[in-house]
Coordinates of C-alpha atoms in Angstrom, one line a residue:
X1 CA 124.5 100.1 76.6
X2 CA 127.8 100.2 75.2
X3 CA 130.6 101.7 77.7
X4 CA 128.4 102.2 80.7
X5 CA 129.4 100.9 84.2
X6 CA 127.8 97.8 85.2
X7 CA 125.8 99.3 88.1
X8 CA 124.8 102.1 85.9
X9 CA 121.4 100.5 85.6
X10 CA 120.7 98.4 88.6
X11 CA 117.2 98.0 88.4
X12 CA 114.7 97.3 85.6
X13 CA 113.1 100.8 85.4
X14 CA 111.5 102.6 82.5
X15 CA 108.7 104.9 81.2
X16 CA 105.7 103.0 79.8
X17 CA 103.2 104.6 77.6
X18 CA 99.3 103.2 77.8
X19 CA 96.5 105.0 76.4
X20 CA 97.8 108.1 76.0
X21 CA 99.8 108.5 79.5
X22 CA 103.1 108.0 81.0
X23 CA 103.7 105.4 83.9
X24 CA 106.9 105.0 85.6
X25 CA 107.5 101.0 86.0
X26 CA 109.9 99.1 88.1
X27 CA 110.2 95.0 87.9
X28 CA 112.0 93.6 90.6
X29 CA 113.7 90.2 90.6
X30 CA 113.2 88.7 94.2
X31 CA 115.8 86.2 93.5
X32 CA 118.5 89.1 93.0
X33 CA 116.8 92.2 95.1
X34 CA 115.8 92.2 98.5
X35 CA 112.8 94.1 99.0
X36 CA 112.0 95.5 102.4
X37 CA 109.5 97.7 104.4
X38 CA 110.1 100.5 106.6
X39 CA 107.8 102.7 108.7
X40 CA 109.9 103.8 111.7
X41 CA 113.8 104.2 112.3
X42 CA 114.5 100.9 114.4
X43 CA 116.9 103.1 116.8
X44 CA 115.0 105.9 118.1
X45 CA 111.1 104.9 116.8
X46 CA 110.7 107.7 114.8
X47 CA 108.6 107.5 111.5
X48 CA 110.5 107.8 108.3
X49 CA 107.8 109.7 106.6
X50 CA 109.7 110.1 103.4
X51 CA 111.9 108.8 100.8
X52 CA 114.5 110.9 101.3
X53 CA 114.7 110.4 105.1
X54 CA 114.8 106.8 104.3
X55 CA 117.8 107.4 101.8
X56 CA 119.8 109.4 104.1
X57 CA 119.4 106.4 107.0
X58 CA 120.4 103.9 104.4
X59 CA 123.7 106.2 103.4
X60 CA 124.7 106.6 107.1
X61 CA 125.0 102.9 107.1
X62 CA 126.9 102.2 104.3
X63 CA 123.7 101.2 102.3
X64 CA 122.8 103.1 98.9
X65 CA 119.1 103.1 98.1
X66 CA 118.3 101.5 94.7
X67 CA 114.6 101.7 94.5
X68 CA 111.6 103.1 96.9
X69 CA 107.6 103.6 97.0
X70 CA 104.9 104.2 99.1
X71 CA 103.4 101.5 100.7
X72 CA 99.5 101.1 101.4
X73 CA 96.9 103.5 102.6
X74 CA 97.3 105.0 106.2
X75 CA 95.3 107.0 108.6
X76 CA 95.1 110.6 110.0
X77 CA 97.5 109.7 112.5
X78 CA 99.9 108.4 110.0
X79 CA 100.1 105.0 111.2
X80 CA 98.9 102.1 108.4
X81 CA 95.4 101.5 108.2
X82 CA 95.8 97.5 107.9
X83 CA 98.1 94.9 107.9
X84 CA 101.8 96.4 108.1
X85 CA 104.7 93.6 108.6
X86 CA 108.4 94.2 109.1
X87 CA 111.2 91.6 108.9
X88 CA 108.7 88.8 110.0
X89 CA 106.9 91.3 112.8
X90 CA 103.4 92.1 112.8
X91 CA 103.7 96.1 113.6
X92 CA 100.0 96.5 112.5
X93 CA 97.2 93.5 112.3
X94 CA 95.0 92.4 109.5
X95 CA 92.1 95.4 109.1
X96 CA 88.8 93.1 108.0
X97 CA 86.3 96.4 108.8
X98 CA 83.8 97.2 106.0
X99 CA 82.3 100.5 105.1
X100 CA 83.9 103.1 107.2
X101 CA 83.8 106.2 105.1
X102 CA 86.6 107.6 106.9
X103 CA 88.8 104.7 105.5
X104 CA 88.2 106.3 101.8
X105 CA 89.7 104.1 99.1
X106 CA 90.8 101.0 101.7
X107 CA 86.9 100.7 102.0
X108 CA 86.1 100.1 98.5
X109 CA 85.9 96.6 98.6
X110 CA 88.0 94.2 98.1
X111 CA 90.9 95.4 99.8
X112 CA 93.9 93.6 99.7
X113 CA 97.7 92.6 100.8
X114 CA 100.4 92.5 99.0
X115 CA 103.1 90.2 100.8
X116 CA 106.7 88.8 100.3
X117 CA 107.3 85.6 102.3
X118 CA 110.0 83.9 104.4
X119 CA 110.8 81.9 101.3
X120 CA 111.3 84.8 98.8
X121 CA 108.0 84.7 97.0
X122 CA 105.5 87.1 96.9
X123 CA 102.0 87.5 96.3
X124 CA 98.7 89.7 96.0
X125 CA 95.7 88.6 97.3
X126 CA 92.2 90.2 98.8
X127 CA 92.6 90.5 102.5
X128 CA 90.0 87.4 103.0
X129 CA 92.1 85.5 100.9
X130 CA 95.3 86.4 102.8
X131 CA 93.6 85.7 106.1
X132 CA 92.3 82.2 104.8
X133 CA 95.9 81.1 103.7
X134 CA 97.3 81.5 107.3
X135 CA 100.7 82.2 105.8
X136 CA 103.1 84.4 107.9
X137 CA 104.5 87.1 105.7
X138 CA 108.4 88.5 106.1
X139 CA 106.9 92.0 104.8
X140 CA 103.5 92.9 104.1
X141 CA 101.0 96.1 103.3
X142 CA 97.5 96.1 103.2
X143 CA 95.7 98.5 100.9
X144 CA 92.8 99.0 98.7
X145 CA 90.9 98.7 96.4
X146 CA 92.3 95.3 94.4
X147 CA 92.7 96.9 90.9
X148 CA 92.6 93.3 89.8
X149 CA 91.5 89.6 91.0
X150 CA 92.6 86.7 88.9
X151 CA 92.8 88.6 85.9
X152 CA 89.3 90.6 86.4
X153 CA 88.8 94.3 86.7
X154 CA 87.5 95.3 90.2
X155 CA 83.7 95.3 89.1
X156 CA 83.3 98.7 91.3
X157 CA 85.6 100.6 88.6
X158 CA 83.7 102.9 86.2
X159 CA 85.2 103.2 82.7
X160 CA 84.9 107.2 82.2
X161 CA 85.0 107.8 85.9
X162 CA 86.0 111.6 86.3
X163 CA 87.9 110.8 89.4
X164 CA 91.6 111.6 88.2
X165 CA 94.5 110.8 90.5
X166 CA 98.5 110.1 90.2
X167 CA 98.2 106.3 91.3
X168 CA 100.6 103.8 92.4
X169 CA 100.1 100.0 92.7
X170 CA 101.5 96.4 92.6
X171 CA 101.4 93.1 91.1
X172 CA 103.2 89.7 91.4
X173 CA 103.6 88.3 87.8
X174 CA 105.3 85.5 88.8
X175 CA 106.4 84.2 92.4
X176 CA 109.6 86.3 92.2
X177 CA 108.8 88.9 89.9
X178 CA 107.3 92.0 91.4
X179 CA 106.2 94.9 89.3
X180 CA 105.5 98.6 90.7
X181 CA 103.7 101.6 88.7
X182 CA 103.3 105.0 89.5
X183 CA 100.9 107.2 87.0
X184 CA 102.9 110.5 85.9
X185 CA 99.9 112.0 85.4
X186 CA 96.2 112.0 87.0
X187 CA 94.3 108.6 85.8
X188 CA 91.1 106.8 87.1
X189 CA 91.1 103.5 88.8
X190 CA 89.4 101.8 85.3
X191 CA 92.3 103.2 83.3
X192 CA 95.1 102.2 86.0
X193 CA 93.7 98.7 86.3
X194 CA 93.6 97.9 82.7
X195 CA 97.3 99.0 82.7
X196 CA 98.4 96.0 85.0
X197 CA 95.7 93.6 83.0
X198 CA 96.5 94.5 79.3
X199 CA 99.9 96.1 79.3
X200 CA 101.8 94.3 82.3
X201 CA 100.1 90.8 82.0
X202 CA 99.7 90.7 85.5
X203 CA 96.1 88.7 87.2
X204 CA 96.3 90.2 90.6
X205 CA 97.3 93.8 91.3
X206 CA 96.6 96.1 94.7
X207 CA 96.1 100.0 94.5
X208 CA 98.6 101.5 97.2
X209 CA 98.1 105.2 97.0
X210 CA 96.8 108.0 95.1
X211 CA 97.9 111.7 95.1
X212 CA 100.9 111.4 97.3
X213 CA 102.4 108.6 95.6
X214 CA 106.0 108.4 94.3
X215 CA 108.7 105.9 93.0
X216 CA 112.2 106.6 93.5
X217 CA 115.0 105.0 91.3
X218 CA 118.7 105.9 92.0
X219 CA 120.1 107.5 89.2
X220 CA 116.5 108.6 87.6
X221 CA 115.1 110.6 90.8
X222 CA 111.3 110.7 91.4
X223 CA 108.4 109.9 89.4
X224 CA 104.6 110.4 90.1
X225 CA 103.0 112.7 92.0
X226 CA 104.7 116.4 92.4
X227 CA 106.5 117.0 95.4
X228 CA 104.2 119.9 96.6
X229 CA 101.4 117.0 97.1
X230 CA 103.4 114.5 99.0
X231 CA 102.3 114.0 102.6
X232 CA 104.4 111.9 105.0
X233 CA 104.4 108.3 104.3
X234 CA 103.5 105.6 107.0
X235 CA 105.2 102.7 105.0
X236 CA 108.0 102.6 102.1
X237 CA 109.3 99.8 100.3
X238 CA 112.8 99.6 99.6
X239 CA 115.5 98.1 97.7
X240 CA 118.8 98.7 99.2
X241 CA 122.3 97.7 96.9
X242 CA 123.9 94.7 98.8
X243 CA 126.9 95.2 100.5

């Protein structure tokens, strides 16, 4: 926009309408933006739990938080339920257990992994495909279910399902273009999957979480679930401004 400072809109973020609902969508260029994943403060081992705590942690170190989003599904102890890799270190291993009702949507197969690799490229794969590839990630979260697999909706999704929740997800459109999206109102899986396929042009997309899901963009604030719905997060994706 004319007259705005160069840093006024640091990220490609906006509201997108699809089939009568609004979504906040953030495009990240991994050639320009450094995406990282955070669970615990490396100094004291305490979970960050919230985007605001992570923002303050960064601010204390002279790092401005440009973007944040909840990572994958976690358990009742607020620990990642599946794979969690931070800066090349596997904190929680890949979880290939099937059919555990306590796992909720995580066990709605196939589940999957969103990973960023040391060469700066990213991918969304089913958990089985991630294991078969045998490639170590720099940053990774495991969640479920997969929304899209090779351009096809997860065949377990029901078009007119009445299971409506705020939902967040991620896809990798090209090896260095990552798209995060969160619904601004409750939607079902079928609609959310079609957002990634039909509106965003993705071929593989992963559901991150439901009623607690939020995105944060510097200068724009929060989008997604209302604050009273949000519980402590076990993983938070972040982009901090480069020094």
